[in-house]
Amino acid sequence: MKPRQNLVPPRDEILHTMERIYRYRMTTTSGGNISIRDDHGDTWITPARIDKGNLRRTDIACVHADGSVDGPHRPSSEFPFHRAIYDARSDIRGIVHAHPVALVAFSISRQLPNTHLFHQARHVCGEVGFAKYALPGSEQLGYNIAKAFAQGFHCVILENHGVVVGGDNLQNAFQRFETLEFTAKTIIKAGHLGQVQYLNDAQLAIPRRAVAPLPTFPAGPATSHEKELRRELCEFVRRGYQQRLLISTEGSFSSRLDANSFLITPYQADRFAIEAEDLVLVRAGTGESNKIPSRAARMHQAIYDRHPEIRAIANAYPVNATAFSVTGAALDTRTIPESYIFLRDVQRIPYGLQFQDGEEIARRVSPRQPIALLENDGVLVCGTSVLDAFDRLEVLESTAEALINSRPLGPVAPMGNDVIAELNRAFLGE
Ligand SMILES: [Zn+2]
């Protein structure tokens, strides 16, 4: 968390978080409520029955420890379960409750999304708990939910209702919520493709003991070119977030600055809020001091070293393409000319290689093979510019979505060898 964000008042933090949840369609306008418990024991919470699309900071209610309320509206009707969670768990200071469609699908089929799908989901969300149904707003519902939180869960599916997620601050709770909904969506999408593969404990442990941080160097003043590139890369990271190609806790993006340096997104920063100065300059295997580059930095370095034509690289998590990465299903790009021309043949990279020094992955990708599915870890896309990599990423996701959407319609008829040969001659100079 950036130090300055500690200065955001609870009303604004709740407002911004609710806007984000609503804008990215993780709740309906009437569903969902958010709260913060502060150091004085006051609980700040969204009001009852207010349009989530038009929430103002003054609408947020403050409930004092003695039960008295500040603000023009009554607190959310779900305030009892927020209070029950805070009473059960003093480490929890922020709560998100909503009815996002993928987690509701789990809730109504009485299943829990398995966070062993991704190392990051397991790391961010932990295991998921379950609370039995009770009437919304009732003390019984509060009791059922608090019981699950008391067992140590941060994320709890509510039977025939939705999900509640807690964190040591609201941002942390939001990131868990978004990561869990993404995981649930991926499991559902992947179910259309075949058997979903989960990571075992040994695989989940790999990233934790992986590569040491890069040695650092003191960076001098940025050149105009570097400033431009920082701005451009930042814009595309935010756009990637808005287009749901990255989520707050997953995804890294880099771009080459010159022959032996590149800029990359920082480790563990909210991808939605990245600023130009947060990007980390990496030069000849060393990182700018006082910043921590993405864990993917070594892999990106190896790819840039090996392929001078590659100028931008993204590790991304668009849900449809990621669904292919968690099943054995092949992503056949011979669907429409655009897909084949932009993506060529999409390869699959075994889980674990991304946490090594990157040399093996650098050998496998090239300008001729710019896309890879990383097993249970999203996709890797290379391009000749930031725009080129972004464009390929969007084509990849559209192709994956069309393939998944075609499943109920029947078998796909791929373009034949003669059509591919003609495209190779016309567009790819082969
Ligand atoms: Zn609800």
Short mmCIF file of N, CA and C in Angstrom, two decimals, residues 103-194:
data_model
loop_
_atom_site.label_atom_id
_atom_site.label_comp_id
_atom_site.label_asym_id
_atom_site.label_seq_id
_atom_site.Cartn_x
_atom_site.Cartn_y
_atom_site.Cartn_z
N LEU A 103 -19.22 -16.05 -8.15
CA LEU A 103 -19.25 -16.56 -6.77
C LEU A 103 -20.68 -16.92 -6.35
N VAL A 104 -21.66 -16.18 -6.89
CA VAL A 104 -23.05 -16.56 -6.61
C VAL A 104 -23.35 -17.94 -7.22
N ALA A 105 -22.77 -18.21 -8.39
CA ALA A 105 -22.96 -19.54 -9.00
C ALA A 105 -22.45 -20.63 -8.05
N PHE A 106 -21.30 -20.37 -7.42
CA PHE A 106 -20.80 -21.34 -6.43
C PHE A 106 -21.74 -21.41 -5.23
N SER A 107 -22.19 -20.22 -4.78
CA SER A 107 -23.05 -20.14 -3.60
C SER A 107 -24.35 -20.93 -3.79
N ILE A 108 -24.95 -20.85 -4.97
CA ILE A 108 -26.24 -21.50 -5.18
C ILE A 108 -26.09 -22.98 -5.53
N SER A 109 -24.87 -23.41 -5.83
CA SER A 109 -24.67 -24.85 -6.03
C SER A 109 -23.93 -25.43 -4.83
N ARG A 110 -23.82 -24.64 -3.78
CA ARG A 110 -23.21 -25.08 -2.51
C ARG A 110 -21.83 -25.66 -2.70
N GLN A 111 -21.02 -24.94 -3.49
CA GLN A 111 -19.63 -25.36 -3.69
C GLN A 111 -18.72 -24.21 -3.31
N LEU A 112 -17.44 -24.53 -3.10
CA LEU A 112 -16.44 -23.50 -2.80
C LEU A 112 -15.45 -23.45 -3.95
N PRO A 113 -15.09 -22.23 -4.42
CA PRO A 113 -14.05 -22.17 -5.45
C PRO A 113 -12.71 -22.60 -4.84
N ASN A 114 -12.00 -23.47 -5.55
CA ASN A 114 -10.72 -23.98 -5.05
C ASN A 114 -9.60 -23.02 -5.45
N THR A 115 -9.03 -22.35 -4.46
CA THR A 115 -8.01 -21.32 -4.76
C THR A 115 -6.67 -21.95 -5.15
N HIS A 116 -6.58 -23.27 -5.14
CA HIS A 116 -5.35 -23.92 -5.63
C HIS A 116 -5.26 -23.84 -7.15
N LEU A 117 -6.15 -23.09 -7.76
CA LEU A 117 -6.10 -22.90 -9.22
C LEU A 117 -4.86 -22.10 -9.61
N PHE A 118 -4.54 -21.06 -8.84
CA PHE A 118 -3.39 -20.18 -9.11
C PHE A 118 -2.59 -20.00 -7.82
N HIS A 119 -1.29 -19.90 -7.92
CA HIS A 119 -0.49 -19.65 -6.71
C HIS A 119 -0.89 -18.32 -6.09
N GLN A 120 -1.23 -17.32 -6.94
CA GLN A 120 -1.57 -16.00 -6.42
C GLN A 120 -2.92 -16.03 -5.70
N ALA A 121 -3.86 -16.80 -6.20
CA ALA A 121 -5.18 -16.89 -5.56
C ALA A 121 -5.04 -17.54 -4.19
N ARG A 122 -4.22 -18.58 -4.12
CA ARG A 122 -4.02 -19.27 -2.84
C ARG A 122 -3.32 -18.32 -1.86
N HIS A 123 -2.35 -17.57 -2.38
CA HIS A 123 -1.57 -16.65 -1.54
C HIS A 123 -2.44 -15.48 -1.05
N VAL A 124 -3.26 -14.92 -1.94
CA VAL A 124 -4.05 -13.73 -1.61
C VAL A 124 -5.30 -14.10 -0.80
N CYS A 125 -6.00 -15.16 -1.20
CA CYS A 125 -7.31 -15.47 -0.60
C CYS A 125 -7.25 -16.54 0.47
N GLY A 126 -6.25 -17.42 0.44
CA GLY A 126 -6.24 -18.57 1.35
C GLY A 126 -7.32 -19.57 0.96
N GLU A 127 -7.71 -20.43 1.89
CA GLU A 127 -8.82 -21.35 1.65
C GLU A 127 -10.12 -20.59 1.86
N VAL A 128 -11.20 -21.12 1.30
CA VAL A 128 -12.48 -20.42 1.37
C VAL A 128 -13.43 -21.13 2.34
N GLY A 129 -14.09 -20.35 3.20
CA GLY A 129 -15.05 -20.91 4.16
C GLY A 129 -16.49 -20.84 3.66
N PHE A 130 -17.42 -21.39 4.44
CA PHE A 130 -18.82 -21.48 4.03
C PHE A 130 -19.71 -21.14 5.21
N ALA A 131 -20.72 -20.30 4.98
CA ALA A 131 -21.68 -19.97 6.05
C ALA A 131 -23.07 -20.42 5.63
N LYS A 132 -23.79 -21.07 6.53
CA LYS A 132 -25.13 -21.56 6.22
C LYS A 132 -26.11 -20.41 6.05
N TYR A 133 -27.14 -20.65 5.26
CA TYR A 133 -28.14 -19.64 4.97
C TYR A 133 -28.84 -19.17 6.24
N ALA A 134 -29.09 -17.85 6.29
CA ALA A 134 -30.03 -17.29 7.27
C ALA A 134 -30.62 -16.03 6.65
N LEU A 135 -31.71 -15.56 7.18
CA LEU A 135 -32.41 -14.38 6.64
C LEU A 135 -31.46 -13.18 6.56
N PRO A 136 -31.40 -12.48 5.39
CA PRO A 136 -30.56 -11.29 5.28
C PRO A 136 -30.88 -10.28 6.39
N GLY A 137 -29.86 -9.73 7.00
CA GLY A 137 -30.04 -8.72 8.04
C GLY A 137 -30.25 -9.30 9.43
N SER A 138 -30.38 -10.63 9.52
CA SER A 138 -30.68 -11.23 10.83
C SER A 138 -29.43 -11.43 11.67
N GLU A 139 -29.64 -11.49 12.98
CA GLU A 139 -28.53 -11.80 13.90
C GLU A 139 -28.00 -13.20 13.61
N GLN A 140 -28.90 -14.12 13.19
CA GLN A 140 -28.48 -15.49 12.90
C GLN A 140 -27.47 -15.52 11.74
N LEU A 141 -27.72 -14.70 10.72
CA LEU A 141 -26.77 -14.65 9.59
C LEU A 141 -25.41 -14.16 10.10
N GLY A 142 -25.43 -13.14 10.94
CA GLY A 142 -24.19 -12.64 11.53
C GLY A 142 -23.46 -13.72 12.30
N TYR A 143 -24.22 -14.51 13.05
CA TYR A 143 -23.62 -15.60 13.83
C TYR A 143 -22.98 -16.62 12.89
N ASN A 144 -23.72 -17.01 11.83
CA ASN A 144 -23.19 -18.03 10.91
C ASN A 144 -21.92 -17.56 10.21
N ILE A 145 -21.90 -16.29 9.80
CA ILE A 145 -20.74 -15.77 9.07
C ILE A 145 -19.55 -15.61 10.03
N ALA A 146 -19.82 -15.03 11.21
CA ALA A 146 -18.74 -14.82 12.17
C ALA A 146 -18.11 -16.14 12.59
N LYS A 147 -18.93 -17.20 12.63
CA LYS A 147 -18.41 -18.52 12.99
C LYS A 147 -17.35 -18.97 11.97
N ALA A 148 -17.63 -18.73 10.68
CA ALA A 148 -16.65 -19.12 9.65
C ALA A 148 -15.39 -18.25 9.76
N PHE A 149 -15.56 -16.96 10.00
CA PHE A 149 -14.39 -16.08 10.14
C PHE A 149 -13.57 -16.47 11.38
N ALA A 150 -14.27 -16.88 12.45
CA ALA A 150 -13.55 -17.27 13.67
C ALA A 150 -12.65 -18.48 13.43
N GLN A 151 -12.97 -19.28 12.38
CA GLN A 151 -12.11 -20.43 12.04
C GLN A 151 -10.86 -19.99 11.29
N GLY A 152 -10.77 -18.69 10.98
CA GLY A 152 -9.55 -18.18 10.34
C GLY A 152 -9.71 -17.84 8.86
N PHE A 153 -10.87 -18.11 8.27
CA PHE A 153 -11.06 -17.79 6.85
C PHE A 153 -11.14 -16.28 6.65
N HIS A 154 -10.64 -15.81 5.51
CA HIS A 154 -10.81 -14.40 5.12
C HIS A 154 -11.93 -14.26 4.09
N CYS A 155 -12.22 -15.36 3.41
CA CYS A 155 -13.21 -15.35 2.32
C CYS A 155 -14.25 -16.41 2.65
N VAL A 156 -15.51 -16.00 2.68
CA VAL A 156 -16.57 -16.93 3.08
C VAL A 156 -17.72 -16.86 2.07
N ILE A 157 -18.07 -18.01 1.50
CA ILE A 157 -19.23 -18.09 0.61
C ILE A 157 -20.49 -18.22 1.48
N LEU A 158 -21.51 -17.41 1.17
CA LEU A 158 -22.78 -17.47 1.90
C LEU A 158 -23.76 -18.31 1.10
N GLU A 159 -24.27 -19.32 1.72
CA GLU A 159 -25.20 -20.23 1.05
C GLU A 159 -26.40 -19.46 0.48
N ASN A 160 -26.70 -19.69 -0.79
CA ASN A 160 -27.81 -19.01 -1.49
C ASN A 160 -27.83 -17.51 -1.27
N HIS A 161 -26.64 -16.88 -1.35
CA HIS A 161 -26.60 -15.44 -1.13
C HIS A 161 -25.44 -14.77 -1.86
N GLY A 162 -24.20 -15.05 -1.52
CA GLY A 162 -23.08 -14.35 -2.15
C GLY A 162 -21.79 -14.64 -1.42
N VAL A 163 -20.99 -13.58 -1.19
CA VAL A 163 -19.68 -13.78 -0.58
C VAL A 163 -19.38 -12.63 0.39
N VAL A 164 -18.62 -12.92 1.43
CA VAL A 164 -18.09 -11.88 2.32
C VAL A 164 -16.59 -12.08 2.42
N VAL A 165 -15.85 -10.96 2.26
CA VAL A 165 -14.40 -11.04 2.31
C VAL A 165 -13.88 -9.98 3.28
N GLY A 166 -12.95 -10.38 4.14
CA GLY A 166 -12.36 -9.44 5.09
C GLY A 166 -10.87 -9.25 4.82
N GLY A 167 -10.34 -8.11 5.32
CA GLY A 167 -8.91 -7.86 5.18
C GLY A 167 -8.42 -6.98 6.31
N ASP A 168 -7.09 -6.85 6.43
CA ASP A 168 -6.57 -5.98 7.49
C ASP A 168 -6.74 -4.51 7.12
N ASN A 169 -7.17 -4.24 5.90
CA ASN A 169 -7.69 -2.92 5.51
C ASN A 169 -8.66 -3.16 4.34
N LEU A 170 -9.35 -2.12 3.91
CA LEU A 170 -10.38 -2.32 2.88
C LEU A 170 -9.76 -2.70 1.53
N GLN A 171 -8.60 -2.11 1.23
CA GLN A 171 -7.95 -2.40 -0.04
C GLN A 171 -7.61 -3.90 -0.13
N ASN A 172 -7.08 -4.40 0.96
CA ASN A 172 -6.73 -5.80 1.04
C ASN A 172 -7.98 -6.69 0.86
N ALA A 173 -9.09 -6.30 1.50
CA ALA A 173 -10.34 -7.06 1.36
C ALA A 173 -10.83 -7.02 -0.09
N PHE A 174 -10.75 -5.84 -0.72
CA PHE A 174 -11.18 -5.71 -2.11
C PHE A 174 -10.33 -6.61 -3.02
N GLN A 175 -9.01 -6.60 -2.80
CA GLN A 175 -8.13 -7.39 -3.67
C GLN A 175 -8.43 -8.88 -3.53
N ARG A 176 -8.71 -9.32 -2.32
CA ARG A 176 -9.10 -10.72 -2.12
C ARG A 176 -10.41 -11.02 -2.83
N PHE A 177 -11.35 -10.11 -2.70
CA PHE A 177 -12.67 -10.26 -3.32
C PHE A 177 -12.53 -10.39 -4.84
N GLU A 178 -11.79 -9.47 -5.44
CA GLU A 178 -11.64 -9.47 -6.89
C GLU A 178 -10.89 -10.72 -7.37
N THR A 179 -9.85 -11.11 -6.64
CA THR A 179 -9.07 -12.30 -7.00
C THR A 179 -9.93 -13.55 -6.91
N LEU A 180 -10.78 -13.61 -5.88
CA LEU A 180 -11.64 -14.78 -5.70
C LEU A 180 -12.71 -14.87 -6.80
N GLU A 181 -13.28 -13.72 -7.17
CA GLU A 181 -14.28 -13.72 -8.24
C GLU A 181 -13.62 -14.12 -9.57
N PHE A 182 -12.41 -13.63 -9.80
CA PHE A 182 -11.68 -14.01 -11.02
C PHE A 182 -11.41 -15.52 -11.04
N THR A 183 -11.02 -16.05 -9.90
CA THR A 183 -10.75 -17.49 -9.80
C THR A 183 -12.02 -18.29 -10.09
N ALA A 184 -13.13 -17.84 -9.50
CA ALA A 184 -14.41 -18.53 -9.72
C ALA A 184 -14.82 -18.48 -11.19
N LYS A 185 -14.64 -17.31 -11.80
CA LYS A 185 -14.98 -17.15 -13.23
C LYS A 185 -14.14 -18.08 -14.09
N THR A 186 -12.84 -18.15 -13.77
CA THR A 186 -11.94 -18.99 -14.56
C THR A 186 -12.35 -20.46 -14.44
N ILE A 187 -12.70 -20.90 -13.24
CA ILE A 187 -13.11 -22.30 -13.04
C ILE A 187 -14.36 -22.60 -13.87
N ILE A 188 -15.31 -21.66 -13.88
CA ILE A 188 -16.55 -21.87 -14.64
C ILE A 188 -16.26 -21.91 -16.14
N LYS A 189 -15.47 -20.96 -16.63
CA LYS A 189 -15.11 -20.94 -18.07
C LYS A 189 -14.36 -22.22 -18.44
N ALA A 190 -13.42 -22.60 -17.58
CA ALA A 190 -12.58 -23.78 -17.89
C ALA A 190 -13.42 -25.05 -17.92
N GLY A 191 -14.50 -25.06 -17.13
CA GLY A 191 -15.38 -26.23 -17.10
C GLY A 191 -16.00 -26.54 -18.47
N HIS A 192 -16.11 -25.51 -19.33
CA HIS A 192 -16.62 -25.74 -20.69
C HIS A 192 -15.58 -26.44 -21.56
N LEU A 193 -14.32 -26.39 -21.13
CA LEU A 193 -13.24 -26.88 -21.98
C LEU A 193 -12.78 -28.29 -21.62
N GLY A 194 -13.01 -28.68 -20.37
CA GLY A 194 -12.57 -30.02 -19.96
C GLY A 194 -12.25 -30.04 -18.48
#
